[in-house]
XYZ file of C-alpha atoms in Angstrom:
355
model
C 0.000 0.000 0.000
C 1.412 3.458 -0.884
C 1.912 5.841 1.976
C -0.762 8.517 2.319
C 0.418 12.055 1.682
C 0.135 14.652 4.379
C -2.306 17.505 4.193
C -0.845 20.168 1.929
C 0.766 22.983 3.828
C 3.084 24.178 1.119
C 4.800 27.604 1.249
C 5.013 29.871 -1.755
C 8.511 28.631 -2.586
C 8.661 24.854 -2.672
C 12.030 23.414 -1.665
C 13.260 19.847 -1.884
C 12.909 19.450 1.883
C 9.357 20.839 1.858
C 8.364 18.380 -0.833
C 10.049 15.527 1.060
C 8.178 16.407 4.268
C 4.909 16.526 2.390
C 5.462 13.044 0.898
C 7.011 11.638 4.089
C 10.109 10.635 2.136
C 13.757 11.564 2.494
C 15.116 14.509 0.472
C 17.640 12.103 -1.039
C 14.857 9.906 -2.385
C 13.101 12.932 -3.898
C 16.373 14.064 -5.502
C 17.149 10.613 -6.894
C 13.724 10.399 -8.515
C 13.564 13.902 -9.990
C 17.123 13.727 -11.306
C 16.606 10.169 -12.589
C 19.771 9.064 -10.817
C 21.001 5.644 -12.003
C 21.533 2.650 -9.774
C 18.745 3.440 -7.317
C 16.087 0.833 -6.596
C 13.018 2.956 -5.942
C 9.547 1.420 -6.466
C 7.645 2.803 -9.439
C 4.698 3.713 -7.209
C 7.009 5.966 -5.167
C 8.424 7.512 -8.322
C 4.889 8.254 -9.495
C 4.012 9.948 -6.184
C 7.128 12.135 -6.355
C 6.507 13.272 -9.932
C 2.822 13.906 -9.241
C 3.590 16.034 -6.176
C 6.343 17.967 -7.975
C 3.955 18.748 -10.814
C 1.098 19.663 -8.468
C 3.130 22.180 -6.490
C 5.305 23.439 -9.345
C 8.598 22.279 -7.878
C 11.634 23.010 -10.058
C 15.043 21.511 -9.234
C 17.859 24.019 -8.780
C 20.140 24.081 -11.811
C 22.977 25.372 -9.647
C 22.535 22.557 -7.146
C 22.447 20.040 -9.972
C 25.663 21.436 -11.449
C 27.360 21.160 -8.045
C 26.356 17.501 -8.019
C 27.899 17.007 -11.467
C 24.509 16.860 -13.196
C 23.446 18.602 -16.398
C 21.823 22.021 -16.070
C 20.784 22.237 -19.752
C 21.636 25.956 -19.572
C 23.866 28.128 -21.768
C 25.183 31.647 -21.205
C 25.171 34.100 -24.126
C 27.390 37.200 -24.151
C 26.663 40.025 -26.614
C 27.282 43.777 -26.721
C 23.726 45.058 -27.249
C 20.150 44.083 -27.995
C 18.914 45.716 -31.191
C 17.381 45.143 -34.590
C 20.527 44.237 -36.446
C 23.426 41.809 -36.361
C 23.388 40.644 -32.750
C 19.658 39.938 -32.541
C 19.674 37.915 -35.756
C 22.618 35.796 -34.594
C 20.947 35.276 -31.216
C 17.712 34.205 -32.907
C 19.483 31.450 -34.825
C 21.356 30.256 -31.738
C 18.221 30.395 -29.595
C 16.220 28.256 -32.030
C 18.891 25.549 -31.999
C 19.197 25.570 -28.210
C 15.432 25.380 -27.723
C 15.234 22.455 -30.144
C 17.733 20.591 -27.958
C 15.921 21.394 -24.718
C 18.374 24.054 -23.528
C 17.577 27.232 -21.624
C 19.875 30.236 -21.992
C 20.794 33.415 -20.131
C 21.763 36.519 -22.111
C 24.079 39.202 -20.750
C 24.890 42.374 -22.689
C 28.091 44.208 -21.859
C 28.361 47.256 -24.176
C 31.972 46.186 -24.868
C 32.979 47.057 -21.304
C 36.135 45.116 -20.496
C 35.236 44.712 -16.825
C 31.888 43.111 -17.679
C 33.363 40.883 -20.396
C 35.818 39.621 -17.805
C 33.254 39.233 -15.008
C 30.229 37.800 -16.798
C 31.621 34.305 -17.531
C 32.169 33.801 -13.801
C 28.694 35.119 -12.939
C 27.134 32.807 -15.506
C 29.156 29.857 -14.214
C 27.778 30.560 -10.724
C 24.308 30.091 -12.212
C 25.104 26.615 -13.431
C 25.676 27.134 -17.158
C 27.298 24.367 -19.179
C 28.839 26.555 -21.873
C 29.150 30.071 -23.317
C 28.291 31.602 -26.686
C 30.185 34.873 -27.131
C 28.744 37.069 -29.911
C 30.962 39.950 -31.105
C 32.718 39.880 -27.733
C 36.408 40.590 -27.081
C 37.303 37.746 -24.739
C 40.705 38.347 -23.157
C 41.019 34.894 -21.616
C 39.387 31.511 -22.074
C 36.331 30.839 -19.874
C 36.483 27.756 -17.679
C 33.564 26.113 -19.528
C 33.192 25.113 -23.212
C 33.008 28.277 -25.331
C 32.238 29.189 -28.929
C 32.912 32.756 -30.118
C 31.091 34.328 -33.065
C 32.979 36.979 -35.091
C 36.024 36.855 -32.837
C 39.417 37.101 -34.496
C 41.478 36.325 -31.417
C 42.807 32.830 -30.813
C 42.240 31.565 -27.289
C 42.945 28.048 -26.014
C 39.829 25.881 -26.081
C 37.637 28.512 -27.752
C 36.129 27.721 -31.160
C 35.688 30.712 -33.500
C 32.906 31.030 -36.082
C 33.870 33.762 -38.556
C 32.929 35.157 -41.945
C 35.237 34.851 -44.959
C 35.963 38.584 -45.070
C 38.262 38.385 -48.069
C 35.498 36.830 -50.125
C 33.049 39.426 -48.802
C 35.381 42.239 -49.943
C 35.706 40.617 -53.358
C 31.943 40.383 -53.791
C 31.399 43.979 -52.690
C 34.135 45.713 -54.659
C 33.810 43.605 -57.802
C 30.099 44.457 -57.885
C 30.813 48.194 -57.667
C 33.734 47.938 -60.093
C 31.613 46.160 -62.702
C 29.067 48.980 -62.422
C 31.811 51.420 -63.369
C 32.581 52.857 -59.936
C 36.172 53.965 -59.423
C 35.743 56.805 -56.942
C 34.488 54.866 -53.926
C 34.112 56.162 -50.378
C 34.725 53.683 -47.593
C 33.356 53.298 -44.081
C 35.594 51.679 -41.484
C 33.939 50.102 -38.449
C 34.401 50.989 -34.796
C 37.384 49.536 -32.984
C 35.009 47.910 -30.488
C 33.493 45.708 -33.208
C 35.206 42.327 -33.495
C 34.952 42.310 -37.298
C 36.306 45.810 -37.980
C 40.012 45.124 -38.446
C 39.621 41.910 -40.443
C 37.025 43.457 -42.746
C 39.074 46.605 -43.298
C 42.295 44.722 -44.102
C 40.416 42.538 -46.587
C 38.760 45.585 -48.172
C 42.060 47.434 -48.645
C 43.748 44.356 -50.106
C 40.982 43.662 -52.632
C 40.684 47.357 -53.568
C 44.377 47.488 -54.420
C 44.097 44.354 -56.539
C 41.358 46.075 -58.562
C 43.251 49.347 -58.842
C 40.767 51.208 -56.604
C 42.387 53.856 -54.449
C 41.569 53.828 -50.747
C 42.292 57.372 -49.596
C 41.952 58.946 -46.180
C 39.930 61.772 -47.784
C 37.233 59.279 -48.802
C 37.323 57.133 -45.661
C 34.888 57.556 -42.777
C 35.964 56.071 -39.443
C 33.044 55.205 -37.206
C 33.713 55.991 -33.560
C 30.310 55.915 -31.841
C 28.721 52.876 -30.223
C 25.261 52.848 -31.809
C 22.996 50.270 -33.401
C 20.663 52.778 -35.085
C 20.909 54.573 -38.477
C 22.437 57.532 -36.672
C 25.631 55.466 -36.817
C 26.151 56.363 -40.481
C 24.607 59.819 -40.650
C 27.252 62.184 -39.148
C 30.185 60.695 -41.061
C 28.646 61.112 -44.500
C 27.399 64.610 -43.644
C 30.944 65.617 -42.718
C 32.318 63.990 -45.857
C 29.855 65.847 -48.071
C 30.982 69.176 -46.581
C 34.487 68.406 -47.866
C 33.888 66.613 -51.157
C 31.344 65.005 -53.456
C 34.053 63.407 -55.563
C 32.765 59.850 -55.214
C 30.082 57.759 -56.902
C 29.650 54.926 -54.387
C 29.869 54.295 -50.662
C 30.795 50.938 -49.131
C 29.165 50.968 -45.682
C 30.238 49.008 -42.622
C 26.759 47.568 -42.091
C 23.144 47.972 -43.204
C 22.186 50.124 -40.233
C 24.917 52.608 -41.148
C 23.820 52.380 -44.790
C 20.315 53.552 -43.852
C 21.766 56.578 -42.057
C 24.053 57.258 -45.012
C 21.135 57.237 -47.441
C 19.281 59.727 -45.288
C 22.301 62.035 -45.218
C 22.590 61.867 -49.013
C 18.879 62.619 -49.362
C 19.235 65.635 -47.085
C 22.101 66.827 -49.306
C 19.922 66.580 -52.429
C 21.607 63.446 -53.774
C 19.730 60.442 -55.123
C 20.488 56.776 -54.492
C 21.611 55.137 -56.750
C 21.447 57.747 -59.552
C 24.069 60.014 -57.949
C 25.665 57.714 -55.362
C 25.382 53.937 -55.025
C 25.207 52.461 -51.533
C 26.335 48.958 -50.604
C 25.609 47.671 -47.102
C 26.728 44.671 -45.081
C 24.873 41.994 -43.055
C 21.466 41.847 -44.828
C 19.311 42.637 -41.817
C 15.534 42.239 -42.396
C 15.003 45.993 -42.837
C 17.436 46.102 -45.773
C 14.894 44.597 -48.167
C 12.133 47.024 -47.120
C 14.074 50.283 -47.101
C 13.330 52.722 -49.947
C 15.343 52.152 -52.026
C 16.055 48.601 -50.902
C 19.674 48.044 -49.929
C 22.184 46.055 -51.944
C 24.328 44.306 -49.374
C 26.760 41.550 -48.509
C 24.729 38.940 -46.728
C 26.144 37.388 -43.639
C 23.804 34.466 -42.958
C 23.335 35.720 -39.415
C 20.910 33.099 -38.169
C 23.112 30.414 -39.704
C 25.981 31.872 -37.678
C 23.927 31.431 -34.531
C 22.729 27.936 -35.392
C 26.219 26.763 -36.319
C 27.757 28.183 -33.158
C 25.067 26.659 -30.925
C 25.486 23.239 -32.528
C 29.256 23.406 -32.122
C 28.878 24.390 -28.482
C 26.561 21.483 -27.715
C 29.051 19.134 -29.356
C 31.838 20.567 -27.193
C 29.704 20.104 -24.086
C 29.129 16.490 -25.098
C 32.897 15.982 -25.241
C 33.216 15.835 -29.025
C 36.184 17.307 -30.860
C 35.274 20.310 -33.011
C 37.391 22.543 -35.276
C 39.138 25.565 -33.816
C 37.810 27.772 -36.624
C 34.666 27.444 -38.732
C 34.292 29.837 -41.692
C 30.944 30.961 -43.099
C 30.617 32.124 -46.717
C 29.050 35.514 -47.601
C 26.669 36.260 -50.483
C 26.091 39.344 -52.630
C 22.466 40.540 -52.590
C 21.752 43.063 -55.345
C 18.785 45.375 -54.799
C 17.931 48.970 -55.667
C 20.656 51.003 -53.918
C 23.436 50.197 -56.422
C 23.501 51.161 -60.079
C 25.820 52.279 -62.880
C 28.264 55.001 -61.943
C 27.367 58.481 -63.236
C 29.824 59.966 -65.723
C 30.852 62.543 -63.161
C 30.410 62.749 -59.367
C 27.442 65.004 -58.695
C 27.847 68.246 -56.755
C 25.896 68.429 -53.499
C 22.491 70.069 -53.730
C 21.866 70.428 -50.027
C 18.163 70.869 -49.309
C 18.796 71.730 -45.696
C 21.951 73.773 -46.215
C 25.389 72.910 -44.834
C 24.768 73.359 -41.137
């Protein structure tokens, strides 16, 4: 005969001991059942009582306690600089879908590229029982103690797998497209130093430009220096450039968000895209296809980045060997913002005036 359960007198927060007292069983027995510990001979009727009571009172085992006992927490920590519409959110969406499919929960922590937080967060996440870390566009200075996969990191750290874009191929696709349209006077946008991809993308761009005979001059180069994920990122730089020169027929932007701001600045200066200036973005965020005009861009398959990184991380957690570096291929997406180069760069017709 199964033991009768006591009258429910359950507090708001149900602990293992509270549940054990209610069932008149030892906490160890409750733990063995809920964690499906092997090698324990516990009658099925008792197991049924434990699961029924846990479900009735909404008991959830502590992931931290389970990790201290060497058990799986099914939890991942995700580090990223910001939450926004663009790159980081798309990568996170792909990773999140893969983790959910495998029954994993994940914490996200955004750090705004602050070195102190990047250093501290892995330890804070470890204290919450995570099994591994996904680091998106994050400058890790040392290897975390748990399995780690970094997305868009160009630093080699022991035990950390990097998932990166083939930036040389991306530069080829971008500049060959503009070159074939007749553009020779091209303005360039260099990314912020805080972005993990900036240096690799810039070096690839300069190398490919030289191979095509395209001059990369400081006069036609905008260096981004503000930490934004809105179109304002691209607006001030192009406005300042237009005050100095209009001697260019195309702009290669650091990302699609900056491209949107650039197009607005050109519009305010009385210039048309692509009739006067062609704009080529980078990333292929969802808004790129719906902007007016729609943005030609180099597609990083952002959700594929996330999915690939999550799958690699789960393999690392399972003890499998995975490559140190996995490279993702880019794709040229041609839309409305690029067209044939005009015969001459068009002088600025500033609707708002040079303010």
